[in-house]
Amino acid sequence: MTTPDSFHVPDGPHDIRLVVCDMDGTLLDAAKRIPDALWPLVDHMRERGIVFAPASGRQHATLARQFERLGEGLVVIAENGSYVARGGVEISSSPLPDGVLGDIVAAVRDHARAGFDVGTVVCGKRSAYIERDDAAFVEKASPYYAALEIVDDLAAVDDAILKVAVYDFGNAAHDTAPVLARFQGDLAVVVSDRHWIDIMRTGVHKGVAVARLQEALGVTPEQTVVFGDYLNDLEMMDRGHLSFAMANAHPDVAQRARYRAPSNVDAGVITTLRRLLDHPLTSS
């Protein structure tokens, strides 16, 4: 992989058919809002036959609500790649293996009893579920899970479980990731930002999700643009020839991507897409 150039957009022409974009730290601004400039840009891309797909640890219901104005054909990569849908129809899903949920829930409960301020979200196809119902934890979980239910026992949830997300009010990588490391191997344990850790089926990540979406759409990596900033975006950097790490990206993501984009607070996704779209592929 080449060393990413700072804020460099390669010269065209570009035959772009798919744009995949992470949310937090990438598309969303400092207030965690979608920039207003995205909507006319996505309309313009649609006119040119380009699919825009948000890729996030958020659930499908949350992304569908955030991007409601894009209409019925919305394409999303949800739950860090364990669920992919187009127009509300499932393209792929990768639930956790049977029998592991109880062990994960018990491990986080033990960690909390040891004095760590943590909470668990069990992410199913129908809804997300929590048993910790204090306002502080609900406030952290609810922005990511529009469909959220409080239950008495997370280990007894009856749903197809796509992911378990653990929120650490302290430092997730330092305090909680080591406790969950024993699940690594049979499962994938990924630190997705300073506070969140996601546990999924091994081999499931945004890169696999992008590959499945490309297959469904008939799109190649050479026709794909990807944007990301954190460790849960690493694998999808390999699925787009035009891969961009944000200026605020984790060093590992910056190394994996081919190019750099301005930071999310500087509307880096918008700026970069505008430049790319200024150099379309033209017929001879």
C-alpha positions as a LaTeX table, in Angstrom:
\begin{tabular}{lrrr}
\hline
Residue & $x$ (\AA) & $y$ (\AA) & $z$ (\AA) \\
\hline
Met1 & 0.00 & 0.00 & 0.00 \\
Thr2 & 1.30 & 3.43 & $-0.88$ \\
Thr3 & 1.71 & 6.12 & 1.74 \\
Pro4 & $-1.40$ & 8.34 & 1.65 \\
Asp5 & $-0.87$ & 11.80 & 0.22 \\
Ser6 & $-2.15$ & 14.68 & 2.32 \\
Phe7 & $-5.49$ & 15.96 & 1.00 \\
His8 & $-4.72$ & 14.70 & $-2.49$ \\
Val9 & $-7.45$ & 13.74 & $-4.94$ \\
Pro10 & $-6.07$ & 11.75 & $-7.88$ \\
Asp11 & $-6.53$ & 13.19 & $-11.33$ \\
Gly12 & $-9.45$ & 11.83 & $-13.33$ \\
Pro13 & $-11.23$ & 10.58 & $-15.18$ \\
His14 & $-12.98$ & 8.43 & $-12.55$ \\
Asp15 & $-15.56$ & 5.74 & $-13.29$ \\
Ile16 & $-17.27$ & 5.88 & $-9.89$ \\
Arg17 & $-20.30$ & 3.69 & $-9.21$ \\
Leu18 & $-20.28$ & 3.32 & $-5.41$ \\
Val19 & $-19.35$ & 5.61 & $-2.51$ \\
Val20 & $-19.15$ & 3.99 & 0.95 \\
Cys21 & $-18.79$ & 6.35 & 3.89 \\
Asp22 & $-18.30$ & 5.84 & 7.62 \\
Met23 & $-20.31$ & 8.09 & 9.91 \\
Asp24 & $-18.68$ & 9.16 & 13.22 \\
Gly25 & $-15.37$ & 10.91 & 12.68 \\
Thr26 & $-15.84$ & 10.76 & 8.92 \\
Leu27 & $-19.10$ & 12.15 & 7.52 \\
Leu28 & $-20.65$ & 13.64 & 10.65 \\
Asp29 & $-19.51$ & 17.09 & 11.78 \\
Ala30 & $-18.33$ & 18.05 & 15.26 \\
Ala31 & $-21.95$ & 18.14 & 16.47 \\
Lys32 & $-22.52$ & 14.63 & 14.99 \\
Arg33 & $-24.80$ & 15.99 & 12.29 \\
Ile34 & $-24.92$ & 15.09 & 8.60 \\
Pro35 & $-23.66$ & 18.14 & 6.67 \\
Asp36 & $-26.47$ & 19.86 & 4.74 \\
Ala37 & $-24.23$ & 19.88 & 1.67 \\
Leu38 & $-24.48$ & 16.08 & 1.43 \\
Trp39 & $-28.08$ & 15.97 & 0.20 \\
Pro40 & $-27.68$ & 17.84 & $-3.13$ \\
Leu41 & $-24.41$ & 16.00 & $-3.66$ \\
Val42 & $-26.11$ & 12.60 & $-3.28$ \\
Asp43 & $-28.87$ & 13.75 & $-5.65$ \\
His44 & $-26.18$ & 14.64 & $-8.17$ \\
Met45 & $-24.51$ & 11.26 & $-7.74$ \\
Arg46 & $-27.80$ & 9.44 & $-8.25$ \\
Glu47 & $-28.30$ & 11.30 & $-11.53$ \\
Arg48 & $-24.95$ & 9.90 & $-12.60$ \\
Gly49 & $-25.75$ & 6.36 & $-11.50$ \\
Ile50 & $-23.58$ & 6.43 & $-8.36$ \\
Val51 & $-24.83$ & 4.66 & $-5.21$ \\
Phe52 & $-24.11$ & 6.30 & $-1.84$ \\
Ala53 & $-23.98$ & 3.92 & 1.14 \\
Pro54 & $-23.39$ & 4.91 & 4.78 \\
Ala55 & $-21.34$ & 2.28 & 6.64 \\
Ser56 & $-21.63$ & 2.37 & 10.40 \\
Gly57 & $-21.79$ & 0.56 & 13.69 \\
Arg58 & $-25.29$ & 1.98 & 13.94 \\
Gln59 & $-28.27$ & $-0.31$ & 13.37 \\
His60 & $-30.30$ & $-0.36$ & 10.17 \\
Ala61 & $-33.26$ & 1.42 & 11.79 \\
Thr62 & $-31.05$ & 4.32 & 12.89 \\
Leu63 & $-29.43$ & 4.76 & 9.48 \\
Ala64 & $-32.82$ & 4.53 & 7.77 \\
Arg65 & $-34.07$ & 7.35 & 10.02 \\
Gln66 & $-30.99$ & 9.52 & 9.49 \\
Phe67 & $-31.11$ & 9.10 & 5.71 \\
Glu68 & $-34.89$ & 9.02 & 5.33 \\
Arg69 & $-34.85$ & 11.86 & 2.82 \\
Leu70 & $-32.91$ & 9.69 & 0.36 \\
Gly71 & $-36.04$ & 7.61 & $-0.19$ \\
Glu72 & $-36.93$ & 3.96 & $-0.57$ \\
Gly73 & $-33.80$ & 2.86 & $-2.41$ \\
Leu74 & $-31.46$ & 3.61 & 0.50 \\
Val75 & $-28.42$ & 1.33 & 0.68 \\
Val76 & $-26.82$ & 0.83 & 4.10 \\
Ile77 & $-24.05$ & $-1.14$ & 5.74 \\
Ala78 & $-25.13$ & $-1.44$ & 9.37 \\
Glu79 & $-23.81$ & $-3.00$ & 12.58 \\
Asn80 & $-20.19$ & $-2.68$ & 11.40 \\
Gly81 & $-20.82$ & $-4.86$ & 8.38 \\
Ser82 & $-22.95$ & $-7.62$ & 9.89 \\
Tyr83 & $-26.09$ & $-6.33$ & 8.09 \\
Val84 & $-26.36$ & $-4.95$ & 4.55 \\
Ala85 & $-29.64$ & $-3.83$ & 2.99 \\
Arg86 & $-30.97$ & $-2.04$ & $-0.07$ \\
Gly87 & $-34.39$ & $-0.44$ & $-0.01$ \\
Gly88 & $-35.13$ & $-2.20$ & 3.27 \\
Val89 & $-34.40$ & $-5.62$ & 1.74 \\
Glu90 & $-31.58$ & $-7.65$ & 3.24 \\
Ile91 & $-28.56$ & $-8.27$ & 1.01 \\
Ser92 & $-26.54$ & $-10.08$ & 3.64 \\
Ser93 & $-26.38$ & $-10.69$ & 7.38 \\
Ser94 & $-23.97$ & $-12.49$ & 9.69 \\
Pro95 & $-25.47$ & $-13.31$ & 13.10 \\
Leu96 & $-23.35$ & $-14.43$ & 16.03 \\
Pro97 & $-22.90$ & $-18.18$ & 16.52 \\
Asp98 & $-25.42$ & $-19.85$ & 18.80 \\
Gly99 & $-24.51$ & $-20.09$ & 22.46 \\
Val100 & $-22.04$ & $-17.20$ & 22.80 \\
Leu101 & $-24.35$ & $-14.39$ & 23.90 \\
Gly102 & $-24.66$ & $-15.55$ & 27.51 \\
Asp103 & $-20.89$ & $-15.75$ & 27.95 \\
Ile104 & $-20.36$ & $-12.23$ & 26.59 \\
Val105 & $-23.10$ & $-10.74$ & 28.76 \\
Ala106 & $-21.72$ & $-12.49$ & 31.84 \\
Ala107 & $-18.19$ & $-11.21$ & 31.15 \\
Val108 & $-19.36$ & $-7.58$ & 30.95 \\
Arg109 & $-21.47$ & $-7.98$ & 34.08 \\
Asp110 & $-18.41$ & $-9.30$ & 35.94 \\
His111 & $-16.37$ & $-6.37$ & 34.64 \\
Ala112 & $-19.00$ & $-3.94$ & 35.93 \\
Arg113 & $-19.02$ & $-5.65$ & 39.35 \\
Ala114 & $-15.25$ & $-5.15$ & 39.43 \\
Gly115 & $-15.88$ & $-1.40$ & 39.40 \\
Phe116 & $-15.78$ & $-0.45$ & 35.74 \\
Asp117 & $-18.51$ & 1.80 & 34.34 \\
Val118 & $-19.65$ & $-0.26$ & 31.36 \\
Gly119 & $-22.89$ & $-1.26$ & 29.67 \\
Thr120 & $-23.94$ & $-3.72$ & 26.99 \\
Val121 & $-26.12$ & $-3.35$ & 23.90 \\
Val122 & $-27.27$ & $-6.58$ & 22.26 \\
Cys123 & $-27.95$ & $-5.79$ & 18.61 \\
Gly124 & $-30.58$ & $-7.94$ & 16.91 \\
Lys125 & $-32.24$ & $-7.77$ & 13.52 \\
Arg126 & $-35.53$ & $-6.54$ & 14.99 \\
Ser127 & $-34.17$ & $-4.23$ & 17.69 \\
Ala128 & $-31.30$ & $-3.43$ & 20.01 \\
Tyr129 & $-31.61$ & $-4.41$ & 23.67 \\
Ile130 & $-30.21$ & $-3.11$ & 26.95 \\
Glu131 & $-30.70$ & $-4.08$ & 30.59 \\
Arg132 & $-28.89$ & $-1.09$ & 32.08 \\
Asp133 & $-31.59$ & 1.61 & 32.13 \\
Asp134 & $-29.95$ & 4.60 & 33.86 \\
Ala135 & $-30.15$ & 7.89 & 31.99 \\
Ala136 & $-26.39$ & 8.20 & 31.48 \\
Phe137 & $-26.11$ & 4.88 & 29.62 \\
Val138 & $-29.36$ & 5.26 & 27.68 \\
Glu139 & $-28.11$ & 8.67 & 26.50 \\
Lys140 & $-24.98$ & 7.03 & 25.06 \\
Ala141 & $-26.82$ & 4.15 & 23.39 \\
Ser142 & $-29.91$ & 5.81 & 21.98 \\
Pro143 & $-28.22$ & 7.92 & 19.23 \\
Tyr144 & $-26.98$ & 4.71 & 17.61 \\
Tyr145 & $-30.10$ & 2.57 & 18.11 \\
Ala146 & $-33.43$ & 4.03 & 17.01 \\
Ala147 & $-35.08$ & 0.69 & 17.83 \\
Leu148 & $-34.07$ & 0.12 & 21.45 \\
Glu149 & $-35.75$ & $-2.02$ & 24.11 \\
Ile150 & $-35.02$ & $-2.36$ & 27.82 \\
Val151 & $-35.15$ & $-5.99$ & 28.98 \\
Asp152 & $-34.61$ & $-7.80$ & 32.25 \\
Asp153 & $-32.00$ & $-10.25$ & 30.96 \\
Leu154 & $-29.86$ & $-9.64$ & 27.88 \\
Ala155 & $-28.78$ & $-13.27$ & 27.81 \\
Ala156 & $-32.41$ & $-14.28$ & 27.20 \\
Val157 & $-33.05$ & $-12.01$ & 24.19 \\
Asp158 & $-34.91$ & $-13.88$ & 21.43 \\
Asp159 & $-33.66$ & $-12.37$ & 18.16 \\
Ala160 & $-31.04$ & $-13.01$ & 15.50 \\
Ile161 & $-28.05$ & $-11.32$ & 17.19 \\
Leu162 & $-25.83$ & $-9.43$ & 14.76 \\
Lys163 & $-23.46$ & $-7.82$ & 17.23 \\
Val164 & $-22.82$ & $-7.06$ & 20.89 \\
Ala165 & $-21.66$ & $-3.51$ & 21.59 \\
Val166 & $-20.04$ & $-2.57$ & 24.90 \\
Tyr167 & $-19.80$ & 1.04 & 26.04 \\
Asp168 & $-17.01$ & 1.99 & 28.45 \\
Phe169 & $-17.36$ & 5.42 & 30.06 \\
Gly170 & $-13.60$ & 5.36 & 30.55 \\
Asn171 & $-11.10$ & 4.02 & 28.01 \\
Ala172 & $-12.44$ & 1.01 & 26.11 \\
Ala173 & $-9.12$ & $-0.07$ & 24.63 \\
His174 & $-7.30$ & 0.10 & 27.96 \\
Asp175 & $-9.91$ & $-1.09$ & 30.46 \\
Thr176 & $-12.42$ & $-3.33$ & 28.69 \\
Ala177 & $-10.80$ & $-4.74$ & 25.55 \\
Pro178 & $-8.39$ & $-6.93$ & 27.60 \\
Val179 & $-11.35$ & $-8.45$ & 29.46 \\
Leu180 & $-13.06$ & $-9.34$ & 26.17 \\
Ala181 & $-9.87$ & $-10.56$ & 24.51 \\
Arg182 & $-10.67$ & $-14.15$ & 25.49 \\
Phe183 & $-13.47$ & $-14.12$ & 22.91 \\
Gln184 & $-11.05$ & $-13.14$ & 20.15 \\
Gly185 & $-10.63$ & $-15.94$ & 17.66 \\
Asp186 & $-14.06$ & $-17.52$ & 17.82 \\
Leu187 & $-15.38$ & $-13.96$ & 17.58 \\
Ala188 & $-14.01$ & $-10.63$ & 16.38 \\
Val189 & $-13.52$ & $-8.03$ & 19.13 \\
Val190 & $-13.04$ & $-4.58$ & 17.61 \\
Val191 & $-12.43$ & $-1.24$ & 19.36 \\
Ser192 & $-14.54$ & 1.10 & 17.23 \\
Asp193 & $-13.72$ & 4.33 & 19.08 \\
Arg194 & $-12.54$ & 5.54 & 22.51 \\
His195 & $-15.64$ & 4.21 & 24.27 \\
Trp196 & $-17.20$ & 1.48 & 22.12 \\
Ile197 & $-16.16$ & $-2.13$ & 21.52 \\
Asp198 & $-18.02$ & $-4.32$ & 19.03 \\
Ile199 & $-18.14$ & $-8.11$ & 19.16 \\
Met200 & $-19.15$ & $-9.88$ & 15.94 \\
Arg201 & $-18.76$ & $-13.16$ & 14.15 \\
Thr202 & $-15.15$ & $-13.76$ & 13.10 \\
Gly203 & $-14.50$ & $-12.62$ & 9.55 \\
Val204 & $-17.33$ & $-10.06$ & 9.62 \\
His205 & $-16.34$ & $-6.45$ & 9.09 \\
Lys206 & $-17.08$ & $-3.51$ & 6.84 \\
Gly207 & $-14.70$ & $-4.84$ & 4.19 \\
Val208 & $-16.72$ & $-8.04$ & 3.76 \\
Ala209 & $-19.92$ & $-6.00$ & 3.72 \\
Val210 & $-18.58$ & $-3.75$ & 0.95 \\
Ala211 & $-17.58$ & $-6.83$ & $-1.05$ \\
Arg212 & $-21.10$ & $-8.26$ & $-0.75$ \\
Leu213 & $-22.60$ & $-4.92$ & $-1.72$ \\
Gln214 & $-20.29$ & $-4.66$ & $-4.72$ \\
Glu215 & $-21.35$ & $-8.13$ & $-5.83$ \\
Ala216 & $-25.04$ & $-7.25$ & $-5.47$ \\
Leu217 & $-24.62$ & $-4.02$ & $-7.43$ \\
Gly218 & $-22.21$ & $-5.33$ & $-10.05$ \\
Val219 & $-19.55$ & $-2.83$ & $-9.00$ \\
Thr220 & $-15.77$ & $-3.34$ & $-8.88$ \\
Pro221 & $-13.25$ & $-2.04$ & $-6.34$ \\
Glu222 & $-11.89$ & 0.22 & $-9.09$ \\
Gln223 & $-15.34$ & 1.84 & $-9.26$ \\
Thr224 & $-15.59$ & 2.27 & $-5.48$ \\
Val225 & $-14.74$ & 5.19 & $-3.19$ \\
Val226 & $-14.46$ & 4.59 & 0.57 \\
Phe227 & $-14.03$ & 7.03 & 3.47 \\
Gly228 & $-13.14$ & 6.12 & 7.05 \\
Asp229 & $-11.29$ & 7.16 & 10.18 \\
Tyr230 & $-11.12$ & 4.39 & 12.78 \\
Leu231 & $-10.08$ & 0.77 & 13.28 \\
Asn232 & $-13.45$ & $-0.66$ & 12.30 \\
Asp233 & $-12.90$ & 0.95 & 8.87 \\
Leu234 & $-9.57$ & $-0.77$ & 8.20 \\
Glu235 & $-10.74$ & $-3.64$ & 6.02 \\
Met236 & $-12.97$ & $-1.56$ & 3.80 \\
Met237 & $-9.96$ & 0.53 & 2.80 \\
Asp238 & $-8.95$ & $-2.53$ & 0.74 \\
Arg239 & $-12.28$ & $-2.67$ & $-1.13$ \\
Gly240 & $-12.07$ & 0.70 & $-2.86$ \\
His241 & $-9.33$ & 1.79 & $-5.23$ \\
Leu242 & $-10.16$ & 5.34 & $-4.18$ \\
Ser243 & $-9.74$ & 4.84 & $-0.43$ \\
Phe244 & $-9.54$ & 7.92 & 1.78 \\
Ala245 & $-8.51$ & 8.23 & 5.42 \\
Met246 & $-9.68$ & 11.40 & 7.10 \\
Ala247 & $-7.08$ & 13.84 & 8.43 \\
Asn248 & $-8.25$ & 12.88 & 11.93 \\
Ala249 & $-7.94$ & 9.14 & 11.19 \\
His250 & $-6.25$ & 6.55 & 13.38 \\
Pro251 & $-2.65$ & 6.05 & 12.15 \\
Asp252 & $-3.40$ & 2.46 & 11.09 \\
Val253 & $-6.25$ & 3.64 & 8.88 \\
Ala254 & $-4.11$ & 6.40 & 7.40 \\
Gln255 & $-1.49$ & 3.80 & 6.53 \\
Arg256 & $-4.02$ & 1.43 & 4.95 \\
Ala257 & $-5.73$ & 4.02 & 2.74 \\
Arg258 & $-4.34$ & 5.24 & $-0.56$ \\
Tyr259 & $-5.27$ & 8.89 & $-0.05$ \\
Arg260 & $-6.11$ & 11.45 & 2.62 \\
Ala261 & $-9.15$ & 13.70 & 2.95 \\
Pro262 & $-9.64$ & 16.76 & 5.16 \\
Ser263 & $-11.06$ & 16.04 & 8.61 \\
Asn264 & $-14.74$ & 15.50 & 9.34 \\
Val265 & $-14.97$ & 18.92 & 11.02 \\
Asp266 & $-13.74$ & 20.45 & 7.75 \\
Ala267 & $-16.36$ & 18.59 & 5.68 \\
Gly268 & $-13.66$ & 16.39 & 4.19 \\
Val269 & $-16.06$ & 13.90 & 2.59 \\
Ile270 & $-17.99$ & 16.66 & 0.82 \\
Thr271 & $-14.84$ & 18.45 & $-0.37$ \\
Thr272 & $-13.26$ & 15.25 & $-1.67$ \\
Leu273 & $-16.38$ & 13.99 & $-3.46$ \\
Arg274 & $-16.84$ & 17.31 & $-5.20$ \\
Arg275 & $-13.30$ & 17.11 & $-6.53$ \\
Leu276 & $-13.72$ & 13.51 & $-7.64$ \\
Leu277 & $-16.98$ & 14.28 & $-9.40$ \\
Asp278 & $-15.36$ & 17.14 & $-11.27$ \\
His279 & $-13.41$ & 14.50 & $-13.21$ \\
Pro280 & $-15.94$ & 11.94 & $-14.43$ \\
Leu281 & $-15.21$ & 9.24 & $-16.95$ \\
Thr282 & $-16.16$ & 10.53 & $-20.37$ \\
Ser283 & $-16.91$ & 8.56 & $-23.54$ \\
Ser284 & $-14.59$ & 8.94 & $-26.49$ \\
\hline
\end{tabular}
